[in-house]
Structures are given as C-alpha cells and as structure tokens.
Coordinates of C-alpha atoms in Angstrom, one line a residue:
Chain A
M45 CA -52.5 72.7 -37.1
Q46 CA -50.9 75.3 -39.5
G47 CA -48.0 74.6 -41.8
L48 CA -46.2 71.6 -43.1
E49 CA -45.8 68.5 -40.9
V50 CA -43.7 65.5 -42.2
R51 CA -43.6 62.3 -40.2
G52 CA -41.6 59.2 -40.7
L53 CA -41.0 60.0 -44.4
S54 CA -38.9 57.4 -46.3
K55 CA -38.1 56.9 -49.9
R56 CA -36.4 53.9 -51.4
F57 CA -35.4 53.4 -55.0
G58 CA -35.1 49.6 -55.2
G59 CA -32.5 48.7 -52.5
L60 CA -31.2 52.2 -52.2
T61 CA -32.7 54.3 -49.3
V62 CA -32.4 58.0 -50.1
S63 CA -34.7 59.3 -47.3
E64 CA -35.1 57.5 -44.1
D65 CA -37.6 58.2 -41.3
I66 CA -37.6 62.0 -41.6
D67 CA -39.6 64.1 -39.2
F68 CA -39.8 67.7 -40.2
D69 CA -42.0 70.8 -39.5
L70 CA -42.2 74.0 -41.3
M71 CA -44.4 76.7 -39.8
P72 CA -45.5 80.1 -41.1
G73 CA -42.7 82.6 -40.6
D74 CA -40.0 79.9 -40.5
R75 CA -36.7 80.4 -42.3
K76 CA -35.3 76.9 -42.3
A77 CA -32.3 75.7 -44.2
L78 CA -31.6 72.1 -45.2
I79 CA -27.9 71.4 -45.6
G80 CA -25.8 68.3 -46.1
P81 CA -23.2 66.8 -48.4
N82 CA -23.9 65.8 -52.0
G83 CA -26.1 62.8 -52.2
A84 CA -27.6 63.4 -48.7
G85 CA -31.1 63.3 -50.2
K86 CA -31.9 67.1 -50.0
S87 CA -33.4 67.3 -53.5
T88 CA -35.3 64.0 -52.9
F89 CA -36.8 65.4 -49.8
S90 CA -38.0 68.6 -51.6
N91 CA -39.3 66.4 -54.4
L92 CA -41.3 64.4 -51.9
V93 CA -42.8 67.4 -50.3
T94 CA -43.7 69.0 -53.6
G95 CA -45.2 65.8 -55.0
I96 CA -42.8 65.2 -57.8
L97 CA -41.9 61.9 -56.1
T98 CA -44.2 59.6 -54.0
P99 CA -42.8 58.5 -50.7
T100 CA -42.4 54.8 -49.9
S101 CA -43.8 55.4 -46.4
G102 CA -44.6 58.2 -44.0
T103 CA -47.1 61.1 -44.0
I104 CA -47.0 64.7 -45.2
R105 CA -49.7 67.0 -43.8
F106 CA -50.4 70.5 -44.7
D107 CA -52.7 72.6 -42.4
G108 CA -53.7 69.3 -40.8
S109 CA -54.8 67.4 -43.9
D110 CA -53.0 64.6 -45.6
I111 CA -51.6 65.7 -48.9
G112 CA -49.5 62.6 -49.6
R113 CA -51.7 61.5 -52.5
L114 CA -51.9 64.8 -54.3
N115 CA -49.9 65.5 -57.4
E116 CA -47.5 68.4 -57.9
A117 CA -50.1 70.7 -59.5
Q118 CA -52.6 70.1 -56.8
R119 CA -50.1 70.9 -54.0
V120 CA -49.1 74.1 -55.8
R121 CA -52.7 75.1 -55.8
L122 CA -52.8 74.5 -52.0
G123 CA -49.8 76.9 -51.7
I124 CA -46.7 74.7 -51.7
A125 CA -44.3 76.1 -54.3
K126 CA -40.7 75.5 -55.1
T127 CA -38.0 77.1 -57.2
F128 CA -35.7 74.9 -59.3
Q129 CA -32.1 74.1 -58.8
I130 CA -31.5 74.6 -62.5
T131 CA -33.6 77.4 -64.0
T132 CA -36.5 76.1 -66.1
L133 CA -38.0 79.4 -67.0
F134 CA -40.0 80.2 -70.1
R135 CA -36.8 81.3 -71.9
D136 CA -38.4 82.6 -75.1
L137 CA -41.0 84.7 -73.3
T138 CA -40.4 88.1 -71.8
V139 CA -39.9 88.6 -68.0
R140 CA -43.3 90.2 -67.9
E141 CA -44.9 87.2 -69.6
N142 CA -43.0 84.8 -67.3
L143 CA -44.7 86.6 -64.3
R144 CA -48.1 86.9 -66.0
L145 CA -48.4 83.2 -66.6
P146 CA -48.4 82.0 -63.0
I147 CA -50.8 84.7 -61.9
L148 CA -53.2 83.8 -64.6
E149 CA -53.0 80.2 -63.5
R150 CA -53.4 81.1 -59.8
E151 CA -56.5 83.0 -60.7
R152 CA -57.8 80.0 -62.7
R153 CA -57.8 82.0 -65.9
G154 CA -55.4 79.7 -67.8
F155 CA -58.1 78.1 -69.9
G156 CA -59.5 81.5 -71.0
F157 CA -59.6 82.0 -74.7
I158 CA -61.5 85.2 -74.9
G159 CA -59.8 88.4 -74.3
R160 CA -56.1 89.1 -74.2
A161 CA -53.7 87.5 -71.7
N162 CA -52.5 91.0 -70.7
G163 CA -56.0 92.4 -70.5
H164 CA -56.6 92.0 -66.7
T165 CA -55.8 95.3 -65.0
A166 CA -55.4 93.7 -61.5
I167 CA -53.1 91.1 -62.8
E168 CA -51.0 93.6 -64.7
A169 CA -50.7 95.7 -61.6
E170 CA -49.5 92.7 -59.7
V171 CA -46.9 91.9 -62.3
D172 CA -45.7 95.5 -62.0
D173 CA -45.5 95.1 -58.2
L174 CA -43.4 92.0 -58.5
L175 CA -41.1 93.6 -61.1
G176 CA -40.6 96.5 -58.7
Q177 CA -40.0 94.2 -55.7
F178 CA -37.3 92.3 -57.5
A179 CA -35.9 95.4 -59.3
L180 CA -36.7 93.8 -62.6
G181 CA -38.6 96.8 -64.0
G182 CA -35.9 97.7 -66.5
L183 CA -35.8 94.2 -67.9
A184 CA -39.6 93.6 -68.1
D185 CA -39.8 93.4 -71.9
R186 CA -36.6 91.4 -72.4
K187 CA -36.6 87.7 -73.2
V188 CA -35.5 85.7 -70.2
A189 CA -32.9 83.9 -72.4
D190 CA -31.1 87.2 -72.8
L191 CA -30.7 87.9 -69.1
A192 CA -27.7 87.3 -66.9
Y193 CA -27.8 84.2 -64.8
G194 CA -28.3 86.1 -61.5
Q195 CA -31.2 88.0 -63.0
Q196 CA -32.7 84.8 -64.2
R197 CA -32.6 83.5 -60.6
L198 CA -34.5 86.6 -59.6
V199 CA -37.1 86.0 -62.2
E200 CA -37.4 82.5 -60.9
L201 CA -38.0 83.7 -57.4
A202 CA -40.5 86.3 -58.6
L203 CA -42.3 83.8 -60.7
T204 CA -42.7 81.4 -57.8
L205 CA -43.7 84.1 -55.5
A206 CA -46.4 85.2 -58.0
L207 CA -48.2 82.0 -57.0
K208 CA -48.7 83.5 -53.6
P209 CA -47.5 80.4 -51.9
R210 CA -47.7 79.8 -48.2
V211 CA -44.8 77.4 -48.2
L212 CA -41.8 78.3 -50.4
I213 CA -39.0 75.8 -51.1
L214 CA -35.9 77.3 -52.5
D215 CA -33.8 74.7 -54.1
E216 CA -30.3 76.1 -54.3
P217 CA -31.4 79.6 -55.1
A218 CA -27.8 80.8 -55.6
A219 CA -26.6 77.8 -57.6
G220 CA -24.5 79.0 -60.6
V221 CA -24.8 82.7 -59.5
P222 CA -21.4 84.4 -59.5
S223 CA -20.5 85.5 -56.0
S224 CA -20.7 89.1 -57.1
E225 CA -24.4 88.7 -57.6
T226 CA -25.2 86.5 -54.6
H227 CA -26.2 89.6 -52.5
L228 CA -29.1 90.1 -55.0
I229 CA -30.5 86.7 -54.0
V230 CA -29.9 87.3 -50.2
D231 CA -31.7 90.6 -50.4
A232 CA -34.6 89.1 -52.2
I233 CA -34.9 86.3 -49.7
E234 CA -34.7 88.8 -46.8
R235 CA -37.6 90.7 -48.3
L236 CA -39.9 87.7 -48.6
P237 CA -43.3 88.2 -46.8
E238 CA -42.8 87.7 -43.1
D239 CA -45.5 85.0 -42.7
L240 CA -44.3 82.8 -45.5
A241 CA -42.8 79.5 -44.5
V242 CA -39.5 79.2 -46.2
L243 CA -37.2 76.2 -46.7
I244 CA -33.9 76.8 -48.3
I245 CA -31.8 74.0 -49.7
E246 CA -28.4 75.3 -50.3
H247 CA -24.7 74.4 -50.6
D248 CA -23.5 77.9 -50.1
M249 CA -22.9 78.1 -46.3
D250 CA -22.3 81.8 -46.4
L251 CA -25.9 82.3 -47.7
V252 CA -27.4 79.8 -45.4
F253 CA -25.9 81.5 -42.3
R254 CA -27.1 84.8 -43.5
V255 CA -30.8 84.0 -44.1
A256 CA -31.6 80.9 -42.0
R257 CA -32.9 81.0 -38.5
Q258 CA -33.0 77.2 -38.2
I259 CA -30.8 74.7 -39.9
V260 CA -31.4 71.0 -40.5
V261 CA -28.5 68.8 -41.4
L262 CA -29.2 65.8 -43.6
V263 CA -26.7 63.0 -44.0
Q264 CA -27.3 59.8 -46.0
G265 CA -31.1 60.4 -46.0
R266 CA -31.3 60.9 -42.3
I267 CA -31.5 64.0 -40.1
L268 CA -28.2 64.3 -38.3
T269 CA -29.0 67.3 -36.2
E270 CA -31.2 70.4 -36.1
G271 CA -30.7 73.8 -34.5
T272 CA -30.0 77.5 -34.7
P273 CA -27.1 78.6 -36.9
E274 CA -25.0 79.1 -33.7
D275 CA -25.7 75.5 -32.6
I276 CA -24.9 74.1 -36.0
A277 CA -21.7 76.1 -36.3
A278 CA -20.6 74.8 -32.9
D279 CA -21.6 71.2 -33.6
A280 CA -18.6 68.9 -33.8
Q281 CA -20.3 66.4 -36.1
V282 CA -21.2 69.0 -38.6
R283 CA -17.7 70.6 -38.4
E284 CA -16.3 67.1 -39.1
L285 CA -18.7 66.7 -42.1
Y286 CA -17.9 70.0 -43.7
L287 CA -14.3 70.7 -42.7
G288 CA -12.8 67.3 -41.9
G289 CA -14.5 65.7 -44.8
G290 CA -12.8 68.2 -47.1
H291 CA -16.2 69.3 -48.5
D292 CA -16.6 72.8 -49.8
Chain B
M177 CA -53.8 99.8 -86.9
K178 CA -50.4 98.2 -87.6
S179 CA -51.5 94.7 -86.7
W180 CA -54.2 94.7 -89.4
G181 CA -51.7 95.3 -92.2
P182 CA -50.3 91.8 -92.8
P183 CA -53.7 90.0 -92.8
L184 CA -55.1 92.6 -95.1
L185 CA -52.1 92.1 -97.4
L186 CA -52.7 88.4 -97.5
L187 CA -56.4 89.0 -98.3
I188 CA -55.4 91.3 -101.2
L189 CA -52.9 88.6 -102.4
A190 CA -55.7 86.1 -102.4
V191 CA -58.0 88.4 -104.5
V192 CA -55.1 89.2 -106.9
L193 CA -54.4 85.5 -107.4
Y194 CA -58.1 84.9 -108.0
F195 CA -58.0 87.3 -111.0
A196 CA -54.5 86.4 -112.1
L197 CA -55.1 82.6 -112.3
P198 CA -58.8 82.3 -113.2
F199 CA -58.3 78.9 -114.7
N200 CA -56.5 77.5 -111.6
L201 CA -59.3 78.2 -109.1
A202 CA -59.3 74.5 -108.0
F203 CA -55.6 74.8 -107.2
L204 CA -56.0 78.1 -105.3
T205 CA -58.9 76.6 -103.4
R206 CA -56.7 73.6 -102.5
I207 CA -54.1 76.0 -101.1
L208 CA -56.7 77.6 -98.9
I209 CA -57.8 74.3 -97.6
M210 CA -54.2 73.3 -96.8
V211 CA -53.7 76.7 -95.1
V212 CA -56.5 75.7 -92.6
L213 CA -54.9 72.3 -92.0
V214 CA -51.4 73.8 -91.5
L215 CA -52.8 76.5 -89.2
S216 CA -54.3 73.7 -87.1
L217 CA -50.9 72.0 -87.0
D218 CA -49.3 75.3 -86.0
L219 CA -51.6 75.5 -83.0
V220 CA -50.8 71.9 -81.9
L221 CA -47.1 71.8 -82.8
G222 CA -46.0 75.4 -83.2
Y223 CA -47.7 76.8 -80.1
A224 CA -48.2 73.9 -77.7
G225 CA -45.1 71.9 -78.9
I226 CA -47.0 68.7 -79.4
A227 CA -44.9 66.8 -82.0
T228 CA -47.4 65.0 -84.1
L229 CA -47.3 63.3 -87.5
G230 CA -50.9 62.3 -87.6
Q231 CA -52.8 65.5 -88.3
A232 CA -54.3 63.8 -91.3
A233 CA -56.3 61.6 -88.9
L234 CA -58.2 64.7 -87.7
Y235 CA -58.5 66.1 -91.2
G236 CA -59.9 62.8 -92.6
A237 CA -62.3 62.5 -89.7
G238 CA -63.7 65.9 -90.5
A239 CA -63.8 65.1 -94.3
Y240 CA -65.7 61.8 -93.9
A241 CA -68.0 63.2 -91.3
A242 CA -68.9 66.2 -93.4
G243 CA -69.3 64.1 -96.5
L244 CA -71.6 61.5 -94.8
F245 CA -73.6 64.3 -93.2
A246 CA -74.1 66.0 -96.5
I247 CA -75.2 62.7 -98.2
H248 CA -77.4 61.3 -95.5
V249 CA -78.6 64.2 -93.3
W250 CA -78.3 67.8 -94.6
A251 CA -76.3 69.2 -97.5
D252 CA -75.9 72.7 -95.9
P253 CA -72.2 73.7 -96.2
V254 CA -72.0 75.7 -92.9
A255 CA -73.7 73.0 -90.9
G256 CA -71.3 70.5 -92.5
L257 CA -68.3 72.6 -91.3
F258 CA -69.6 72.3 -87.7
V259 CA -70.0 68.5 -88.2
G260 CA -66.5 68.3 -89.5
A261 CA -65.1 70.4 -86.7
G262 CA -67.0 68.2 -84.2
A263 CA -65.7 65.0 -85.7
G264 CA -62.1 66.2 -85.8
A265 CA -62.3 67.5 -82.2
M266 CA -63.9 64.4 -80.9
L267 CA -61.2 62.1 -82.5
A268 CA -58.5 64.5 -81.2
F269 CA -60.0 64.3 -77.7
V270 CA -60.4 60.6 -77.5
S271 CA -57.0 59.8 -79.1
G272 CA -55.5 62.6 -77.1
L273 CA -56.4 60.9 -73.9
V274 CA -53.7 58.3 -74.8
L275 CA -51.4 60.4 -77.0
M276 CA -50.9 63.3 -74.6
R277 CA -49.5 61.0 -72.0
T278 CA -46.5 60.5 -74.3
Q279 CA -43.9 62.7 -75.8
G280 CA -41.2 62.8 -78.4
L281 CA -40.7 59.8 -80.6
T282 CA -43.4 57.8 -78.8
L283 CA -45.9 60.5 -79.5
I284 CA -44.9 60.7 -83.2
M285 CA -45.2 57.0 -83.7
L286 CA -48.6 56.8 -81.9
S287 CA -50.0 59.8 -83.9
I288 CA -49.0 58.0 -87.1
A289 CA -50.7 54.9 -85.8
V290 CA -53.9 56.7 -85.1
A291 CA -54.0 57.9 -88.7
S292 CA -53.2 54.5 -90.1
I293 CA -56.0 52.9 -88.0
C294 CA -58.4 55.5 -89.4
L295 CA -57.2 54.8 -92.9
E296 CA -57.8 51.1 -92.4
I297 CA -61.2 51.5 -90.9
A298 CA -62.3 53.8 -93.9
N299 CA -60.8 51.2 -96.3
K300 CA -62.7 48.3 -94.7
A301 CA -66.0 49.9 -94.1
R302 CA -66.8 50.1 -97.9
D303 CA -70.5 50.2 -97.4
V304 CA -70.3 53.5 -95.5
T305 CA -67.2 55.2 -96.8
G306 CA -66.9 53.8 -100.3
G307 CA -63.5 52.2 -99.4
A308 CA -60.7 52.7 -101.9
D309 CA -63.2 54.2 -104.4
G310 CA -63.8 57.1 -102.1
L311 CA -66.9 58.7 -100.8
R312 CA -69.0 59.9 -103.7
G313 CA -72.3 61.5 -104.2
I314 CA -71.8 64.7 -102.1
R315 CA -74.1 67.4 -103.5
M316 CA -73.9 70.6 -101.5
E317 CA -76.7 73.1 -101.2
P318 CA -75.8 76.8 -101.9
V319 CA -73.6 78.4 -99.2
L320 CA -76.0 80.3 -96.8
G321 CA -78.7 79.4 -99.3
L322 CA -77.4 82.1 -101.6
F323 CA -74.3 81.0 -103.4
A324 CA -74.5 77.8 -105.4
F325 CA -71.3 75.8 -106.1
D326 CA -70.3 76.2 -109.7
F327 CA -68.1 73.9 -111.8
I328 CA -65.4 76.5 -112.3
G329 CA -65.0 76.8 -108.6
K330 CA -65.7 80.5 -108.0
T331 CA -68.0 79.9 -105.1
G332 CA -65.7 77.2 -103.7
F333 CA -62.8 79.7 -103.7
W334 CA -64.6 82.5 -101.9
Y335 CA -66.2 80.1 -99.5
A336 CA -62.8 78.6 -98.6
L337 CA -61.3 82.1 -98.3
A338 CA -64.0 83.1 -95.9
V339 CA -63.3 80.1 -93.8
V340 CA -59.6 80.7 -93.8
A341 CA -60.2 84.3 -92.6
V342 CA -62.4 83.2 -89.8
V343 CA -60.0 80.4 -88.7
F344 CA -57.1 82.9 -88.8
V345 CA -58.9 85.5 -86.7
V346 CA -60.0 82.9 -84.2
L347 CA -56.4 81.5 -83.9
A348 CA -55.0 85.1 -83.7
L349 CA -57.3 85.9 -80.8
L350 CA -56.5 82.5 -79.1
S351 CA -52.8 83.1 -79.3
R352 CA -53.1 86.4 -77.5
A353 CA -55.5 85.0 -74.8
P354 CA -54.4 83.4 -71.6
L355 CA -54.8 79.9 -73.1
G356 CA -52.4 80.8 -75.9
L357 CA -49.8 82.1 -73.4
S358 CA -50.2 78.9 -71.3
L359 CA -49.6 76.8 -74.4
R360 CA -46.4 78.7 -75.2
G361 CA -45.5 78.1 -71.6
I362 CA -46.0 74.4 -72.0
H363 CA -43.9 74.5 -75.2
E364 CA -41.1 76.3 -73.4
S365 CA -41.1 74.4 -70.1
P366 CA -43.6 71.7 -69.2
E367 CA -41.8 71.1 -65.9
R368 CA -42.3 74.8 -64.9
M369 CA -46.0 74.7 -66.0
A370 CA -46.5 71.8 -63.6
A371 CA -44.7 73.7 -60.9
I372 CA -47.1 76.6 -61.2
G373 CA -50.0 74.3 -60.7
V374 CA -51.1 73.5 -64.2
S375 CA -52.2 70.0 -65.3
V376 CA -50.0 69.9 -68.4
Y377 CA -51.8 66.8 -69.6
W378 CA -55.3 68.4 -69.7
R379 CA -53.9 71.6 -71.2
R380 CA -52.3 69.6 -74.0
I381 CA -55.5 67.7 -74.6
T382 CA -57.3 71.0 -74.9
A383 CA -54.9 72.3 -77.5
Y384 CA -55.0 69.0 -79.4
T385 CA -58.8 69.0 -79.4
I386 CA -59.0 72.6 -80.7
G387 CA -56.4 71.7 -83.3
G388 CA -58.5 68.7 -84.2
G389 CA -61.6 70.8 -84.7
I390 CA -59.7 73.1 -87.0
A391 CA -58.2 70.2 -88.9
G392 CA -61.7 68.8 -89.2
I393 CA -62.9 72.0 -90.7
A394 CA -60.2 71.7 -93.3
G395 CA -61.3 68.2 -94.1
A396 CA -64.9 69.3 -94.3
L397 CA -64.1 72.1 -96.7
S398 CA -62.2 69.7 -98.9
A399 CA -65.2 67.2 -98.9
Q400 CA -67.7 69.9 -99.7
I401 CA -65.7 71.6 -102.4
T402 CA -64.3 68.6 -104.2
Q403 CA -67.4 66.6 -103.6
L404 CA -65.3 63.6 -102.9
V405 CA -63.5 62.1 -99.9
S406 CA -60.7 59.7 -100.7
L407 CA -58.6 57.5 -98.5
E408 CA -55.8 59.9 -99.1
S409 CA -57.4 62.1 -96.5
F410 CA -55.9 59.9 -93.8
S411 CA -52.6 59.4 -95.6
F412 CA -49.2 59.8 -93.9
T413 CA -48.2 61.9 -96.9
L414 CA -50.7 64.5 -96.0
S415 CA -49.6 64.7 -92.4
A416 CA -45.9 64.9 -93.5
E417 CA -46.6 67.6 -96.2
A418 CA -48.5 69.7 -93.7
L419 CA -45.5 69.5 -91.4
I420 CA -43.1 70.4 -94.1
M421 CA -45.2 73.4 -95.0
L422 CA -45.2 74.5 -91.4
I423 CA -41.5 74.1 -91.0
L424 CA -40.9 76.0 -94.3
G425 CA -42.9 78.9 -93.1
G426 CA -41.9 78.9 -89.5
T427 CA -43.6 77.3 -86.5
G428 CA -45.4 79.2 -83.7
R429 CA -46.4 82.0 -86.0
L430 CA -49.7 82.1 -87.9
Y431 CA -48.1 83.9 -90.8
G432 CA -45.5 81.3 -91.0
A433 CA -48.2 78.6 -91.6
V434 CA -49.8 80.7 -94.3
L435 CA -46.5 81.6 -96.0
G436 CA -45.2 78.0 -95.8
T437 CA -48.3 76.6 -97.4
L438 CA -48.2 79.1 -100.2
I439 CA -44.6 78.5 -101.0
F440 CA -44.8 74.7 -100.8
M441 CA -48.0 74.5 -103.0
F442 CA -46.7 76.9 -105.6
V443 CA -43.3 75.3 -105.9
H444 CA -44.9 71.9 -106.0
H445 CA -47.4 73.0 -108.7
W446 CA -44.7 74.7 -110.8
A447 CA -42.1 71.9 -110.4
A448 CA -44.6 69.1 -111.1
A449 CA -45.8 70.9 -114.2
N450 CA -42.3 71.4 -115.6
D451 CA -40.8 68.1 -114.6
P452 CA -43.4 65.5 -113.6
F453 CA -40.7 63.0 -112.7
N454 CA -38.2 65.0 -110.6
W455 CA -40.4 67.6 -108.9
L456 CA -39.7 66.0 -105.5
F457 CA -36.1 66.9 -106.0
V458 CA -37.0 70.6 -106.1
I459 CA -39.1 70.4 -103.0
G460 CA -36.3 68.5 -101.2
A461 CA -33.7 71.1 -102.2
L462 CA -36.1 73.9 -101.0
V463 CA -36.7 72.3 -97.6
L464 CA -33.0 71.7 -97.1
A465 CA -32.1 75.3 -98.0
V466 CA -34.7 76.7 -95.6
V467 CA -33.7 74.4 -92.8
F468 CA -30.0 75.2 -93.2
F469 CA -30.2 78.9 -93.8
L470 CA -33.4 79.9 -92.1
P471 CA -34.0 77.3 -89.3
K472 CA -36.9 79.3 -88.0
G473 CA -38.7 79.3 -91.4
V474 CA -39.2 81.8 -94.2
I475 CA -41.1 84.1 -91.8
S476 CA -37.7 84.8 -90.1
A477 CA -36.1 85.9 -93.3
P478 CA -36.6 89.7 -92.9
P479 CA -35.2 89.9 -89.4
A480 CA -32.4 87.5 -90.4
I481 CA -31.4 89.7 -93.3
T482 CA -31.5 92.8 -91.2
R483 CA -29.3 91.2 -88.6
L484 CA -26.9 90.2 -91.4
L485 CA -26.7 93.7 -92.7
K486 CA -26.2 95.2 -89.3
G487 CA -23.7 92.5 -88.4
G488 CA -21.7 93.6 -91.4
R489 CA -21.5 97.2 -90.2
H490 CA -21.0 96.6 -86.4
A491 CA -18.7 93.5 -86.4
G492 CA -20.0 90.7 -84.2
S493 CA -23.2 92.1 -82.7

C-alpha cells in the first residue's frame, strides 16, 4: 500500500509515556494537521516518524515496507522529509547554496570532489525553479543569516522540498513568523505539489483551518479525535481543550 | 582572471623571500612545511568544523612512515610523499572511526589522546623509530631524479614550495566542489545535513581522512628535507601551534591558513632572536590582539577596516 502507515506506536522515556498506541495514516495528496496542547507529544510523534527517535513499540510502514529500523538519513532518502520548528538553516551560506546542497545530496553527488558544486546545469536550473516558486529570486545571493524570519521559513520550506520528498512533515511552519507574513507560508503550502503527502504540526489554528483537510487531535500522547476541520470545530471535547482550557 | 591574483602574489612573495633571506632557507622551508600542516587543519576544522587538537598525530605518522620508507625501501622523495599521505590518511581513518562519533570537548580530548599514544609508541619502539634520539639516516635521492638535495637547502625550498602549491590548488578545487559545500554545510548545521539525508558521520570521516593525508604530506616533507624525524612530530605543542596559526589567519579560508602561518613563524623567529627568554610573551600578545580585534583572523582585516571607515561616514550601518 502507498503512503505512511503507523500502527500501535508508543514511546516511553523511563516511566513517562509521551506517545501511546497511535494509529495514523498519511496518503499521497493528504493535507493532515496534527494539533494538541503543549506537551501533547506532537514533536515526539514527528521525530518517531522521521527516525530521530526510536519507538518503544509499534510499527511504521512506508509503501508497505517496515522502516522502523532505518535512521533519519535513510528515511530522507526514501522520501520522508521534515522542516524544523526552529530554523536550522546553513546560516552562513547564501540562499542559493542552501538549496543547492540538498539537491546535490539527493542526486548522490555530495561526495564529489571534482568539478564545481555549481557546475551542474540541471541542478542549477532546479535551484532557479525553487527560487521562483517561493519568490526568493531577489534574495538568491544573500546569506540566510541576513534574511527576515518569514523569509527564512520560506527557504526552509524550499530546501526541504528540494529533496523531492513524497511525505512532507511541517513542524510548526509559522512558528515565530509575524502574523503579517503568515500569508507567505499559507500560500507556499497551498502551492505544494498535489500528490505530496503533507502533515502539518501547528499551534496556529487559523493556519491549520486554512490549509488542512483532515485534523488529528493529540492529547497526552493519545489520539483524542480525528476528522475534517468542520467536525473538529464542532467537537465539544476539542472546544473544551482549546477554549475552556484557556489555551491560545 | 581575478581569482588567480592572490595565489600568484603569494608565489611571488615566496620567491622574493628566497632571494631576500638566502641564509635562512631552512627557516623559510620550515614555514612552507607548516603551511601544508595548517592547510590540512583548515580543511578539518575550518571547513568541516571538526574541533581537533591532535593534528600532530597525522603529521607524525606521515613523517615516520616517509622516513622509514626512505631508509628501508626507496629513497625517492615523491614516492615518499605518497607513503606519508597514505600513513596520515590511514591513521585519520582508523582513529576517525572513533573520534568522529564525538564532538566538542570529548573530541578535543580524544584527539589529544591519539597523538599522545602515537608519541608513546614512537618513544617505546626504539629499534624501529630511534626513540627519543629520533629517526636518523634518511638519505633522499634527487627529486624526480634531477634535483639533488644540497646542504644550503635550495632544493628543499623549491621542492617544499612546489608541494605547497599543489596542496593549495587541490584544496581550492575541493572547497568549490560538492564535497566542499557539504563540509561547510556540516559545519553550519549538522542537524540539517542529517535531515537532507546525509550520513554526517561518514562525511566527517571523509574530511578527516583527506586532512590526515595532507598532514601526512607535511610530515613526509619535514622528514625528507630535515633528514630527521623526532618525537616532537607527535607533540601537543605542534598541534596547538598549528591551531594558533590557523586562528591567527582565519579559519575556513585557505589564505587565512597561509597568512596565519607566515605571521606566526616570522613573529616567532624575530621575537625569539631578539629575546630568547620572553618571546612567548610577544606571541601571546599577538594572539590576544587578533582574537579581540579580528575574531575572524587577519584575513578579515581588509573588510573590517572598510566597514569601519564606512561606518564612520554613515553612522551605524
């Protein structure tokens, strides 16, 4: 079967259970959001899927094969990529170099020591395409460290997309972005390739309701409920969690 | 082409120094050898961000290997360079399998430990290495069968200069190649490199191994030209001095490594000749001054001065 298939996933740190018995599917074309209060285990879940953490129990399958024992780099090469909550870009490199690097790695040219890094016409064309897609053309030769935060988030998105992933996990794509620039992120997410499987982990409900077609609510490491944005907006438990609980 | 200007300038400087200081050729050659060592450290630390204080281990491995090869197998200099490079790279690879799993202080301590272990092995294996007396009896054949080593050191100087030029060009090409870009990426953000599907561990081992090969070449050069390998080759002092030269000049830039070595060696030479007891004070003051005023090394002086001048005119830019 296509896509990502998670069954009975649990993660315990000593006596603390941060993920418990999670069943979760992500198919090509999906736009799912994972929401929940702080400490619900959202980041842990994404780290389990991407291979940064190893689960205590449960299985993770991708296109039908078990990927639970693969490390982060191996899963990226299979096509599971994520953006970071806090930007960890190559700050001292230019935007162009930030995009060139993942493409070189994707094309298995990272060990090349003959020829120039910018000497591959096809790769440079792809870099230009990405720059255009995210409206970063004017900033191409600026160092990432000199960009505004919203622009850095766009570079982050472009960089991850440069890997041509089939599953894309966006970990708080709008975190720290001033509300005046949030629309840049929303636009970029709406323009993602249609057949990409996208999971958005986000605090900003406004953004979630604009881009997600399915919402999964995580509370204390467990899935509380799952449904369309309309279902979730009408769900009494969720309203309690977000309104009654005084959160956000 | 513009990019050929600075290296050409450095070459001219070397030739000028050759004629200006004809009685100090041994000293000038020593500088050239150190340039190769500091360049190797620049690749490892400046580009890949691997904080090591044990570059002498790789240098010493190259020196002893080249020395022993010349005595027991073949005294051809160029063949000896390859042997030295191989020994340095091999030690870097094997020790790197452990070292590159660590970072920060742990890595620094372990890299020092590797050099200390090598020093102790060389010290104890007297029959092979000559122990504390050093490895003697190295008699090199002429370079390429044409240029015999002379006691003034003319051949040694030109030979070392040629090796510096080759190493510099190789590193310049490497730094522009995909591998060079990925090493800078690892320096900037290892987490991100892992997230784009790179095994940071193996990439770091690759960088360390190449750096080891170049450090080995520096050691081999030293063994061939001075015809002696001493335990000092593995000393902590050598690792530390190489690091100071690199920081003086500026990390992550090949010119920084060259400039830093030149400045350190000349100040050292001049201060030690004028005041044999307090020369370390001068070096210390120099390093402090550079670290405080030019934290990115001497190589960053021109842009820093430009910024200062501009800043004076347009307040606060």
